[in-house]
Each structure stands twice: as structure tokens, then as C-alpha cells.
């Protein structure tokens, strides 16, 4: 929202209000504690499953993926969040058992982070990881799951591939206009052309697979709006499978529920493997 007398720059938000909407730590001061749980849970998963097979899909050190599970006929690919500038693939194994126990493989992909590379380069790396998996393993089912900025990158990949069978996109931004207008653009570095090119909700006609869109009950208002608007755009193209609002959870907690096969997200993702 905006303070009395302040000039709105996007919808009802003034600059300070918009900046707050695109920094989740404004609403979740213990966010880092939750994110650290991802790493601890991933360590515990590796203690049970063993170390993953690590494969390079590109020339840089960041362009690698960790692959859990021996059966490669069905593969779930996970794209992590972190505001396009944080987190690493090593801490993204927390959901692997959900899929390995169902007879699938689980790939946590790594990629370069802003500001060391550009957003187009990052999106290209995520797409290249998918192409690598498709070409190398030729899975019967390739399912894409992304969270937060990883949901955005996953949605961008869906507009540029035709072999993903289904996708689960969690708490992402799908239109970059408010991002460009917010403080985040100091490192995302969008202009109007990039904003349009990398706003997936403007290119849903390019998506070829069914998509489930999820968000948490305790999202900031903008991330809730982004999710609902993108779900509506998908529905208009008959691509939306379902829209899920995870009750009682916040932006960082929702993705943890993928580790529970009985959760809303766990069930939705497992259904995509059938």
C-alpha cells in the first residue's frame, strides 16, 4: 500500500510499498532459519539415499545438476528459488525421497546467480539443463517443479521447450513489470524489452504442457496476485490443472511440503508422474 500523499508507481503501491512486496523477508523475518532447514533436510536425505550423481550440463562450474535415484524413466527436475541471487543445488535434495520412493529420479539443478550473470543467461542455463536431461536420458515423463524465482525460471523454460510433460510452479512472479519498477531491478537489470520477453504470463500461448500453480496462504499480496493472474492466464488456454493455496504456510515453508508425499504439493507432483 502507499502512504498518504505518496505517488503510486504500480497498482496501489508507492515505491516503498512495492519494494516491500518484492522482498519476502519483509513479511517473514525468520526466512533464513527456514532456508537453513532445506540444507539440513537435504543432508539427512543424502544420509539415507547416498550421494547423487553429479553431471555437468554446461561449461561453467555452476552448470551442473545432482541426480538422485537409479530409475531414469521418470525424472522430476527441481529449480530452486532465492530471488535469482541466492541458494545452491546442494541444499535442494529435501524433496528427493518423495520421488525416488515413487520410482522416479530427482534432479536438483544448479545455475549461475545474479548479478554475476544476467537474467537471460540464467534462464538459458535452466533451459539447457532440461535439454541435457531430455537428450541424455530420454525419460518417459519429465516433470518440472520450481519455487519462487525458480518458478519464474521454470515458467520461462516452459515457453521455450516442448518436451516437459507437466509442471508444478510454486509461489513465483510471472510478470516482471513490478519487479522492474521495484528495488530488485538494481540487480535484475530489466529494461522494457527484457521485461516483456521474460514475463511468462504474456507468453502462455507457447506453453505445451499442463501446469499446476501453487502459492501459500501467507504470501505477500503481490505474490498471491501474481500466482492467481498466471493461473487465470493458463486456464484461458486450457493448460491449468489446478490452483493450490497451501493454508497456514508462508512463502518459504510451502516448498518444504514437497518432502511429504501426502501433502497437497506432494500429491500434485506425484500425480504428474503417472
mmCIF file of N, CA and C in Angstrom, residues 29-162:
data_model
loop_
_atom_site.group_PDB
_atom_site.id
_atom_site.type_symbol
_atom_site.label_atom_id
_atom_site.label_comp_id
_atom_site.label_asym_id
_atom_site.label_seq_id
_atom_site.Cartn_x
_atom_site.Cartn_y
_atom_site.Cartn_z
ATOM 1 N N UNK A 29 10.482 -12.479 8.873
ATOM 2 C CA UNK A 29 11.810 -12.134 9.387
ATOM 3 C C UNK A 29 12.684 -13.347 9.704
ATOM 4 N N UNK A 30 12.073 -14.527 9.891
ATOM 5 C CA UNK A 30 12.860 -15.732 10.171
ATOM 6 C C UNK A 30 13.085 -16.563 8.914
ATOM 7 N N UNK A 31 13.063 -15.915 7.759
ATOM 8 C CA UNK A 31 13.209 -16.631 6.491
ATOM 9 C C UNK A 31 14.501 -17.433 6.432
ATOM 10 N N UNK A 32 15.610 -16.854 6.900
ATOM 11 C CA UNK A 32 16.892 -17.551 6.806
ATOM 12 C C UNK A 32 16.883 -18.840 7.621
ATOM 13 N N UNK A 33 16.197 -18.826 8.739
ATOM 14 C CA UNK A 33 16.072 -20.041 9.554
ATOM 15 C C UNK A 33 15.361 -21.147 8.770
ATOM 16 N N UNK A 34 14.314 -20.776 8.041
ATOM 17 C CA UNK A 34 13.585 -21.768 7.238
ATOM 18 C C UNK A 34 14.476 -22.293 6.114
ATOM 19 N N UNK A 35 15.181 -21.392 5.435
ATOM 20 C CA UNK A 35 16.039 -21.794 4.324
ATOM 21 C C UNK A 35 17.147 -22.735 4.811
ATOM 22 N N UNK A 36 17.658 -22.496 6.002
ATOM 23 C CA UNK A 36 18.677 -23.392 6.556
ATOM 24 C C UNK A 36 18.127 -24.795 6.772
ATOM 25 N N UNK A 37 16.817 -24.891 6.987
ATOM 26 C CA UNK A 37 16.203 -26.217 7.123
ATOM 27 C C UNK A 37 16.291 -27.002 5.825
ATOM 28 N N UNK A 38 16.231 -26.309 4.681
ATOM 29 C CA UNK A 38 16.365 -27.003 3.403
ATOM 30 C C UNK A 38 17.685 -27.780 3.368
ATOM 31 N N UNK A 39 18.761 -27.109 3.784
ATOM 32 C CA UNK A 39 20.070 -27.738 3.758
ATOM 33 C C UNK A 39 20.180 -28.890 4.729
ATOM 34 N N UNK A 40 19.664 -28.705 5.953
ATOM 35 C CA UNK A 40 19.718 -29.773 6.941
ATOM 36 C C UNK A 40 18.913 -30.980 6.493
ATOM 37 N N UNK A 41 17.739 -30.736 5.946
ATOM 38 C CA UNK A 41 16.904 -31.838 5.456
ATOM 39 C C UNK A 41 17.575 -32.525 4.266
ATOM 40 N N UNK A 42 18.263 -31.766 3.429
ATOM 41 C CA UNK A 42 18.957 -32.352 2.287
ATOM 42 C C UNK A 42 20.110 -33.238 2.740
ATOM 43 N N UNK A 43 20.831 -32.812 3.769
ATOM 44 C CA UNK A 43 21.895 -33.651 4.329
ATOM 45 C C UNK A 43 21.322 -34.964 4.849
ATOM 46 N N UNK A 44 20.175 -34.876 5.513
ATOM 47 C CA UNK A 44 19.540 -36.088 6.050
ATOM 48 C C UNK A 44 19.098 -37.025 4.924
ATOM 49 N N UNK A 45 18.601 -36.460 3.839
ATOM 50 C CA UNK A 45 18.200 -37.278 2.688
ATOM 51 C C UNK A 45 19.408 -37.991 2.100
ATOM 52 N N UNK A 46 20.531 -37.288 1.961
ATOM 53 C CA UNK A 46 21.730 -37.919 1.408
ATOM 54 C C UNK A 46 22.262 -39.021 2.326
ATOM 55 N N UNK A 47 22.063 -38.846 3.621
ATOM 56 C CA UNK A 47 22.486 -39.898 4.550
ATOM 57 C C UNK A 47 21.698 -41.182 4.312
ATOM 58 N N UNK A 48 20.455 -41.040 3.830
ATOM 59 C CA UNK A 48 19.616 -42.214 3.577
ATOM 60 C C UNK A 48 19.756 -42.728 2.144
ATOM 61 N N UNK A 49 19.821 -41.826 1.181
ATOM 62 C CA UNK A 49 19.861 -42.233 -0.220
ATOM 63 C C UNK A 49 21.270 -42.406 -0.770
ATOM 64 N N UNK A 50 22.234 -41.774 -0.146
ATOM 65 C CA UNK A 50 23.580 -41.742 -0.692
ATOM 66 C C UNK A 50 23.809 -40.491 -1.520
ATOM 67 N N UNK A 51 25.048 -40.277 -1.901
ATOM 68 C CA UNK A 51 25.398 -39.101 -2.691
ATOM 69 C C UNK A 51 24.786 -39.201 -4.089
ATOM 70 N N UNK A 52 24.426 -38.067 -4.663
ATOM 71 C CA UNK A 52 23.844 -38.084 -6.008
ATOM 72 C C UNK A 52 24.915 -38.265 -7.075
ATOM 73 N N UNK A 53 24.481 -38.569 -8.272
ATOM 74 C CA UNK A 53 25.342 -38.478 -9.444
ATOM 75 C C UNK A 53 25.332 -37.013 -9.885
ATOM 76 N N UNK A 54 26.510 -36.409 -9.955
ATOM 77 C CA UNK A 54 26.610 -35.007 -10.358
ATOM 78 C C UNK A 54 27.080 -34.934 -11.796
ATOM 79 N N UNK A 55 26.310 -34.233 -12.621
ATOM 80 C CA UNK A 55 26.568 -34.163 -14.056
ATOM 81 C C UNK A 55 26.662 -32.705 -14.489
ATOM 82 N N UNK A 56 27.654 -32.416 -15.316
ATOM 83 C CA UNK A 56 27.782 -31.076 -15.891
ATOM 84 C C UNK A 56 26.935 -30.993 -17.148
ATOM 85 N N UNK A 57 26.143 -29.944 -17.260
ATOM 86 C CA UNK A 57 25.352 -29.744 -18.469
ATOM 87 C C UNK A 57 25.831 -28.543 -19.275
ATOM 88 N N UNK A 58 26.836 -27.843 -18.755
ATOM 89 C CA UNK A 58 27.387 -26.673 -19.425
ATOM 90 C C UNK A 58 28.820 -26.448 -19.013
ATOM 91 N N UNK A 59 29.477 -25.443 -19.556
ATOM 92 C CA UNK A 59 30.910 -25.251 -19.332
ATOM 93 C C UNK A 59 31.306 -24.649 -17.995
ATOM 94 N N UNK A 60 30.429 -23.880 -17.360
ATOM 95 C CA UNK A 60 30.813 -23.223 -16.107
ATOM 96 C C UNK A 60 30.598 -24.150 -14.921
ATOM 97 N N UNK A 61 31.276 -23.849 -13.820
ATOM 98 C CA UNK A 61 31.153 -24.676 -12.617
ATOM 99 C C UNK A 61 29.719 -24.710 -12.103
ATOM 100 N N UNK A 62 28.977 -23.629 -12.302
ATOM 101 C CA UNK A 62 27.601 -23.567 -11.804
ATOM 102 C C UNK A 62 26.653 -24.445 -12.599
ATOM 103 N N UNK A 63 27.015 -24.767 -13.841
ATOM 104 C CA UNK A 63 26.122 -25.502 -14.730
ATOM 105 C C UNK A 63 26.271 -27.011 -14.506
ATOM 106 N N UNK A 64 25.675 -27.463 -13.412
ATOM 107 C CA UNK A 64 25.722 -28.878 -13.040
ATOM 108 C C UNK A 64 24.432 -29.229 -12.332
ATOM 109 N N UNK A 65 24.130 -30.514 -12.285
ATOM 110 C CA UNK A 65 22.929 -30.975 -11.603
ATOM 111 C C UNK A 65 23.243 -32.194 -10.755
ATOM 112 N N UNK A 66 22.500 -32.351 -9.674
ATOM 113 C CA UNK A 66 22.606 -33.504 -8.795
ATOM 114 C C UNK A 66 21.419 -34.411 -9.050
ATOM 115 N N UNK A 67 21.694 -35.657 -9.387
ATOM 116 C CA UNK A 67 20.646 -36.594 -9.778
ATOM 117 C C UNK A 67 20.551 -37.721 -8.750
ATOM 118 N N UNK A 68 19.381 -37.833 -8.139
ATOM 119 C CA UNK A 68 19.109 -38.834 -7.107
ATOM 120 C C UNK A 68 18.180 -39.900 -7.693
ATOM 121 N N UNK A 69 18.464 -41.164 -7.374
ATOM 122 C CA UNK A 69 17.609 -42.250 -7.841
ATOM 123 C C UNK A 69 18.192 -42.928 -9.062
ATOM 124 N N UNK A 70 18.002 -44.229 -9.173
ATOM 125 C CA UNK A 70 18.610 -45.010 -10.252
ATOM 126 C C UNK A 70 17.692 -45.188 -11.459
ATOM 127 N N UNK A 71 16.399 -45.108 -11.242
ATOM 128 C CA UNK A 71 15.457 -45.286 -12.344
ATOM 129 C C UNK A 71 15.284 -43.949 -13.054
ATOM 130 N N UNK A 72 15.673 -43.891 -14.312
ATOM 131 C CA UNK A 72 15.659 -42.620 -15.042
ATOM 132 C C UNK A 72 14.518 -42.543 -16.057
ATOM 133 N N UNK A 73 13.561 -43.465 -15.985
ATOM 134 C CA UNK A 73 12.445 -43.408 -16.931
ATOM 135 C C UNK A 73 11.519 -42.236 -16.632
ATOM 136 N N UNK A 74 11.459 -41.853 -15.360
ATOM 137 C CA UNK A 74 10.679 -40.688 -14.952
ATOM 138 C C UNK A 74 11.600 -39.798 -14.121
ATOM 139 N N UNK A 75 11.632 -38.530 -14.436
ATOM 140 C CA UNK A 75 12.547 -37.607 -13.759
ATOM 141 C C UNK A 75 11.797 -36.335 -13.367
ATOM 142 N N UNK A 76 11.941 -35.967 -12.104
ATOM 143 C CA UNK A 76 11.429 -34.692 -11.604
ATOM 144 C C UNK A 76 12.605 -33.729 -11.507
ATOM 145 N N UNK A 77 12.502 -32.587 -12.149
ATOM 146 C CA UNK A 77 13.560 -31.579 -12.132
ATOM 147 C C UNK A 77 13.113 -30.428 -11.242
ATOM 148 N N UNK A 78 13.977 -30.076 -10.276
ATOM 149 C CA UNK A 78 13.639 -29.009 -9.330
ATOM 150 C C UNK A 78 14.522 -27.796 -9.574
ATOM 151 N N UNK A 79 13.881 -26.628 -9.671
ATOM 152 C CA UNK A 79 14.573 -25.349 -9.870
ATOM 153 C C UNK A 79 14.361 -24.494 -8.626
ATOM 154 N N UNK A 80 15.435 -24.217 -7.926
ATOM 155 C CA UNK A 80 15.322 -23.534 -6.628
ATOM 156 C C UNK A 80 15.079 -22.042 -6.773
ATOM 157 N N UNK A 81 14.591 -21.465 -5.694
ATOM 158 C CA UNK A 81 14.382 -20.029 -5.623
ATOM 159 C C UNK A 81 15.577 -19.331 -5.001
ATOM 160 N N UNK A 82 15.320 -18.121 -4.501
ATOM 161 C CA UNK A 82 16.382 -17.328 -3.893
ATOM 162 C C UNK A 82 16.526 -15.954 -4.512
ATOM 163 N N UNK A 83 15.406 -15.408 -5.012
ATOM 164 C CA UNK A 83 15.409 -14.047 -5.579
ATOM 165 C C UNK A 83 16.401 -13.909 -6.728
ATOM 166 N N UNK A 84 16.646 -14.995 -7.432
ATOM 167 C CA UNK A 84 17.588 -15.064 -8.556
ATOM 168 C C UNK A 84 19.043 -14.859 -8.125
ATOM 169 N N UNK A 85 19.313 -14.732 -6.816
ATOM 170 C CA UNK A 85 20.693 -14.438 -6.398
ATOM 171 C C UNK A 85 21.178 -15.267 -5.210
ATOM 172 N N UNK A 86 20.339 -16.165 -4.697
ATOM 173 C CA UNK A 86 20.734 -16.940 -3.519
ATOM 174 C C UNK A 86 20.459 -18.424 -3.754
ATOM 175 N N UNK A 87 20.936 -19.239 -2.821
ATOM 176 C CA UNK A 87 20.741 -20.680 -2.723
ATOM 177 C C UNK A 87 21.610 -21.445 -3.726
ATOM 178 N N UNK A 88 21.681 -22.766 -3.508
ATOM 179 C CA UNK A 88 22.537 -23.636 -4.306
ATOM 180 C C UNK A 88 21.885 -25.004 -4.410
ATOM 181 N N UNK A 89 22.301 -25.770 -5.390
ATOM 182 C CA UNK A 89 21.637 -27.045 -5.659
ATOM 183 C C UNK A 89 21.841 -28.050 -4.528
ATOM 184 N N UNK A 90 22.946 -27.968 -3.819
ATOM 185 C CA UNK A 90 23.255 -28.932 -2.755
ATOM 186 C C UNK A 90 22.183 -28.931 -1.677
ATOM 187 N N UNK A 91 21.532 -27.800 -1.471
ATOM 188 C CA UNK A 91 20.523 -27.672 -0.411
ATOM 189 C C UNK A 91 19.109 -27.957 -0.907
ATOM 190 N N UNK A 92 18.974 -28.543 -2.086
ATOM 191 C CA UNK A 92 17.651 -28.744 -2.680
ATOM 192 C C UNK A 92 17.271 -30.213 -2.799
ATOM 193 N N UNK A 93 17.893 -31.081 -2.005
ATOM 194 C CA UNK A 93 17.583 -32.520 -2.053
ATOM 195 C C UNK A 93 16.476 -32.912 -1.087
ATOM 196 N N UNK A 94 15.929 -31.960 -0.353
ATOM 197 C CA UNK A 94 14.991 -32.279 0.726
ATOM 198 C C UNK A 94 13.751 -33.014 0.236
ATOM 199 N N UNK A 95 13.379 -32.834 -1.031
ATOM 200 C CA UNK A 95 12.182 -33.489 -1.565
ATOM 201 C C UNK A 95 12.502 -34.749 -2.358
ATOM 202 N N UNK A 96 13.768 -35.127 -2.451
ATOM 203 C CA UNK A 96 14.159 -36.221 -3.345
ATOM 204 C C UNK A 96 13.456 -37.532 -3.018
ATOM 205 N N UNK A 97 13.320 -37.861 -1.738
ATOM 206 C CA UNK A 97 12.743 -39.159 -1.369
ATOM 207 C C UNK A 97 11.295 -39.305 -1.826
ATOM 208 N N UNK A 98 10.555 -38.213 -1.852
ATOM 209 C CA UNK A 98 9.172 -38.272 -2.323
ATOM 210 C C UNK A 98 9.104 -38.939 -3.695
ATOM 211 N N UNK A 99 10.050 -38.611 -4.543
ATOM 212 C CA UNK A 99 10.016 -39.080 -5.926
ATOM 213 C C UNK A 99 10.827 -40.358 -6.128
ATOM 214 N N UNK A 100 11.951 -40.481 -5.461
ATOM 215 C CA UNK A 100 12.742 -41.708 -5.567
ATOM 216 C C UNK A 100 11.937 -42.892 -5.043
ATOM 217 N N UNK A 101 11.224 -42.696 -3.934
ATOM 218 C CA UNK A 101 10.405 -43.776 -3.383
ATOM 219 C C UNK A 101 9.229 -44.136 -4.292
ATOM 220 N N UNK A 102 8.888 -43.215 -5.203
ATOM 221 C CA UNK A 102 7.808 -43.475 -6.166
ATOM 222 C C UNK A 102 8.347 -44.048 -7.475
ATOM 223 N N UNK A 103 9.656 -44.336 -7.509
ATOM 224 C CA UNK A 103 10.240 -44.950 -8.691
ATOM 225 C C UNK A 103 10.750 -43.987 -9.735
ATOM 226 N N UNK A 104 10.926 -42.732 -9.352
ATOM 227 C CA UNK A 104 11.428 -41.723 -10.277
ATOM 228 C C UNK A 104 12.794 -41.226 -9.812
ATOM 229 N N UNK A 105 13.471 -40.495 -10.672
ATOM 230 C CA UNK A 105 14.691 -39.798 -10.298
ATOM 231 C C UNK A 105 14.350 -38.335 -9.979
ATOM 232 N N UNK A 106 15.239 -37.702 -9.239
ATOM 233 C CA UNK A 106 15.039 -36.309 -8.823
ATOM 234 C C UNK A 106 16.317 -35.548 -9.145
ATOM 235 N N UNK A 107 16.198 -34.508 -9.941
ATOM 236 C CA UNK A 107 17.352 -33.699 -10.342
ATOM 237 C C UNK A 107 17.241 -32.305 -9.744
ATOM 238 N N UNK A 108 18.214 -31.938 -8.913
ATOM 239 C CA UNK A 108 18.316 -30.574 -8.396
ATOM 240 C C UNK A 108 19.342 -29.854 -9.251
ATOM 241 N N UNK A 109 18.905 -28.871 -10.010
ATOM 242 C CA UNK A 109 19.819 -28.238 -10.955
ATOM 243 C C UNK A 109 20.448 -26.989 -10.355
ATOM 244 N N UNK A 110 21.694 -26.783 -10.726
ATOM 245 C CA UNK A 110 22.403 -25.565 -10.360
ATOM 246 C C UNK A 110 22.513 -24.655 -11.571
ATOM 247 N N UNK A 111 22.737 -23.383 -11.308
ATOM 248 C CA UNK A 111 22.863 -22.398 -12.381
ATOM 249 C C UNK A 111 23.508 -21.155 -11.800
ATOM 250 N N UNK A 112 24.028 -20.311 -12.649
ATOM 251 C CA UNK A 112 24.627 -19.074 -12.185
ATOM 252 C C UNK A 112 23.599 -18.154 -11.557
ATOM 253 N N UNK A 113 24.071 -17.267 -10.720
ATOM 254 C CA UNK A 113 23.186 -16.377 -9.979
ATOM 255 C C UNK A 113 23.463 -14.921 -10.326
ATOM 256 N N UNK A 114 22.429 -14.108 -10.207
ATOM 257 C CA UNK A 114 22.610 -12.670 -10.350
ATOM 258 C C UNK A 114 23.390 -12.139 -9.144
ATOM 259 N N UNK A 115 24.185 -11.123 -9.328
ATOM 260 C CA UNK A 115 24.410 -10.354 -10.560
ATOM 261 C C UNK A 115 25.613 -10.827 -11.375
ATOM 262 N N UNK A 116 26.176 -12.010 -11.045
ATOM 263 C CA UNK A 116 27.364 -12.466 -11.766
ATOM 264 C C UNK A 116 27.055 -12.819 -13.209
ATOM 265 N N UNK A 117 25.803 -13.201 -13.505
ATOM 266 C CA UNK A 117 25.347 -13.378 -14.886
ATOM 267 C C UNK A 117 24.066 -12.570 -15.047
ATOM 268 N N UNK A 118 23.511 -12.562 -16.244
ATOM 269 C CA UNK A 118 22.271 -11.830 -16.496
ATOM 270 C C UNK A 118 21.073 -12.762 -16.378
ATOM 271 N N UNK A 119 19.893 -12.172 -16.267
ATOM 272 C CA UNK A 119 18.679 -12.990 -16.218
ATOM 273 C C UNK A 119 18.512 -13.826 -17.489
ATOM 274 N N UNK A 120 18.728 -13.289 -18.689
ATOM 275 C CA UNK A 120 18.636 -14.145 -19.873
ATOM 276 C C UNK A 120 19.620 -15.314 -19.839
ATOM 277 N N UNK A 121 20.820 -15.088 -19.339
ATOM 278 C CA UNK A 121 21.789 -16.185 -19.229
ATOM 279 C C UNK A 121 21.309 -17.235 -18.230
ATOM 280 N N UNK A 122 20.755 -16.792 -17.129
ATOM 281 C CA UNK A 122 20.237 -17.721 -16.124
ATOM 282 C C UNK A 122 19.093 -18.554 -16.702
ATOM 283 N N UNK A 123 18.147 -17.902 -17.360
ATOM 284 C CA UNK A 123 17.035 -18.625 -17.963
ATOM 285 C C UNK A 123 17.530 -19.618 -19.009
ATOM 286 N N UNK A 124 18.546 -19.234 -19.772
ATOM 287 C CA UNK A 124 19.107 -20.122 -20.785
ATOM 288 C C UNK A 124 19.766 -21.340 -20.138
ATOM 289 N N UNK A 125 20.414 -21.153 -18.997
ATOM 290 C CA UNK A 125 21.036 -22.276 -18.302
ATOM 291 C C UNK A 125 19.986 -23.267 -17.811
ATOM 292 N N UNK A 126 18.895 -22.767 -17.247
ATOM 293 C CA UNK A 126 17.832 -23.667 -16.785
ATOM 294 C C UNK A 126 17.267 -24.454 -17.962
ATOM 295 N N UNK A 127 17.017 -23.790 -19.064
ATOM 296 C CA UNK A 127 16.531 -24.497 -20.248
ATOM 297 C C UNK A 127 17.551 -25.519 -20.716
ATOM 298 N N UNK A 128 18.839 -25.152 -20.724
ATOM 299 C CA UNK A 128 19.863 -26.081 -21.186
ATOM 300 C C UNK A 128 19.943 -27.313 -20.294
ATOM 301 N N UNK A 129 19.740 -27.143 -18.980
ATOM 302 C CA UNK A 129 19.721 -28.296 -18.074
ATOM 303 C C UNK A 129 18.598 -29.257 -18.451
ATOM 304 N N UNK A 130 17.444 -28.718 -18.790
ATOM 305 C CA UNK A 130 16.320 -29.560 -19.206
ATOM 306 C C UNK A 130 16.631 -30.281 -20.515
ATOM 307 N N UNK A 131 17.214 -29.566 -21.464
ATOM 308 C CA UNK A 131 17.575 -30.180 -22.745
ATOM 309 C C UNK A 131 18.592 -31.294 -22.517
ATOM 310 N N UNK A 132 19.559 -31.057 -21.654
ATOM 311 C CA UNK A 132 20.570 -32.066 -21.339
ATOM 312 C C UNK A 132 19.918 -33.326 -20.786
ATOM 313 N N UNK A 133 19.010 -33.165 -19.839
ATOM 314 C CA UNK A 133 18.331 -34.324 -19.232
ATOM 315 C C UNK A 133 17.501 -35.057 -20.279
ATOM 316 N N UNK A 134 16.782 -34.310 -21.087
ATOM 317 C CA UNK A 134 15.956 -34.924 -22.125
ATOM 318 C C UNK A 134 16.821 -35.703 -23.124
ATOM 319 N N UNK A 135 17.908 -35.104 -23.570
ATOM 320 C CA UNK A 135 18.747 -35.742 -24.588
ATOM 321 C C UNK A 135 19.504 -36.942 -24.027
ATOM 322 N N UNK A 136 19.968 -36.822 -22.800
ATOM 323 C CA UNK A 136 20.788 -37.898 -22.231
ATOM 324 C C UNK A 136 19.958 -39.098 -21.784
ATOM 325 N N UNK A 137 18.827 -38.841 -21.134
ATOM 326 C CA UNK A 137 18.078 -39.936 -20.532
ATOM 327 C C UNK A 137 16.795 -40.293 -21.284
ATOM 328 N N UNK A 138 16.305 -39.369 -22.091
ATOM 329 C CA UNK A 138 15.067 -39.591 -22.840
ATOM 330 C C UNK A 138 13.973 -40.196 -21.953
ATOM 331 N N UNK A 139 13.647 -39.518 -20.850
ATOM 332 C CA UNK A 139 12.657 -40.072 -19.918
ATOM 333 C C UNK A 139 11.260 -40.136 -20.526
ATOM 334 N N UNK A 140 10.492 -41.098 -20.053
ATOM 335 C CA UNK A 140 9.098 -41.187 -20.471
ATOM 336 C C UNK A 140 8.293 -40.008 -19.934
ATOM 337 N N UNK A 141 8.647 -39.582 -18.733
ATOM 338 C CA UNK A 141 7.976 -38.442 -18.098
ATOM 339 C C UNK A 141 9.039 -37.515 -17.530
ATOM 340 N N UNK A 142 9.039 -36.268 -17.957
ATOM 341 C CA UNK A 142 9.899 -35.250 -17.369
ATOM 342 C C UNK A 142 8.985 -34.206 -16.755
ATOM 343 N N UNK A 143 9.044 -34.088 -15.440
ATOM 344 C CA UNK A 143 8.182 -33.174 -14.688
ATOM 345 C C UNK A 143 9.049 -32.050 -14.133
ATOM 346 N N UNK A 144 8.600 -30.824 -14.276
ATOM 347 C CA UNK A 144 9.346 -29.648 -13.850
ATOM 348 C C UNK A 144 8.675 -29.019 -12.645
ATOM 349 N N UNK A 145 9.468 -28.767 -11.595
ATOM 350 C CA UNK A 145 8.971 -28.130 -10.376
ATOM 351 C C UNK A 145 9.874 -26.941 -10.062
ATOM 352 N N UNK A 146 9.291 -25.782 -9.826
ATOM 353 C CA UNK A 146 10.075 -24.603 -9.486
ATOM 354 C C UNK A 146 9.434 -23.833 -8.350
ATOM 355 N N UNK A 147 10.289 -23.192 -7.542
ATOM 356 C CA UNK A 147 9.804 -22.420 -6.396
ATOM 357 C C UNK A 147 10.324 -20.992 -6.458
ATOM 358 N N UNK A 148 9.451 -20.021 -6.224
ATOM 359 C CA UNK A 148 9.794 -18.604 -6.123
ATOM 360 C C UNK A 148 10.448 -18.139 -7.436
ATOM 361 N N UNK A 149 11.655 -17.560 -7.385
ATOM 362 C CA UNK A 149 12.295 -17.179 -8.639
ATOM 363 C C UNK A 149 12.543 -18.392 -9.518
ATOM 364 N N UNK A 150 12.682 -19.587 -8.902
ATOM 365 C CA UNK A 150 12.793 -20.818 -9.681
ATOM 366 C C UNK A 150 11.514 -21.166 -10.403
ATOM 367 N N UNK A 151 10.365 -20.770 -9.853
ATOM 368 C CA UNK A 151 9.096 -20.943 -10.572
ATOM 369 C C UNK A 151 9.061 -20.032 -11.790
ATOM 370 N N UNK A 152 9.576 -18.805 -11.633
ATOM 371 C CA UNK A 152 9.667 -17.907 -12.784
ATOM 372 C C UNK A 152 10.557 -18.503 -13.867
ATOM 373 N N UNK A 153 11.752 -18.976 -13.488
ATOM 374 C CA UNK A 153 12.675 -19.557 -14.467
ATOM 375 C C UNK A 153 12.076 -20.804 -15.112
ATOM 376 N N UNK A 154 11.354 -21.590 -14.324
ATOM 377 C CA UNK A 154 10.695 -22.780 -14.868
ATOM 378 C C UNK A 154 9.622 -22.389 -15.873
ATOM 379 N N UNK A 155 8.840 -21.375 -15.544
ATOM 380 C CA UNK A 155 7.804 -20.919 -16.471
ATOM 381 C C UNK A 155 8.422 -20.387 -17.753
ATOM 382 N N UNK A 156 9.555 -19.679 -17.632
ATOM 383 C CA UNK A 156 10.261 -19.230 -18.840
ATOM 384 C C UNK A 156 10.687 -20.425 -19.680
ATOM 385 N N UNK A 157 11.184 -21.478 -19.025
ATOM 386 C CA UNK A 157 11.609 -22.674 -19.754
ATOM 387 C C UNK A 157 10.433 -23.333 -20.464
ATOM 388 N N UNK A 158 9.269 -23.316 -19.843
ATOM 389 C CA UNK A 158 8.085 -23.913 -20.479
ATOM 390 C C UNK A 158 7.716 -23.196 -21.773
ATOM 391 N N UNK A 159 8.017 -21.910 -21.860
ATOM 392 C CA UNK A 159 7.713 -21.172 -23.084
ATOM 393 C C UNK A 159 8.749 -21.421 -24.174
ATOM 394 N N UNK A 160 9.809 -22.173 -23.832
ATOM 395 C CA UNK A 160 10.914 -22.392 -24.770
ATOM 396 C C UNK A 160 11.246 -23.869 -24.975
ATOM 397 N N UNK A 161 10.393 -24.769 -24.499
ATOM 398 C CA UNK A 161 10.587 -26.207 -24.688
ATOM 399 C C UNK A 161 9.245 -26.843 -25.045
ATOM 400 N N UNK A 162 9.307 -28.058 -25.579
ATOM 401 C CA UNK A 162 8.065 -28.756 -25.914
ATOM 402 C C UNK A 162 8.056 -30.198 -25.428
#
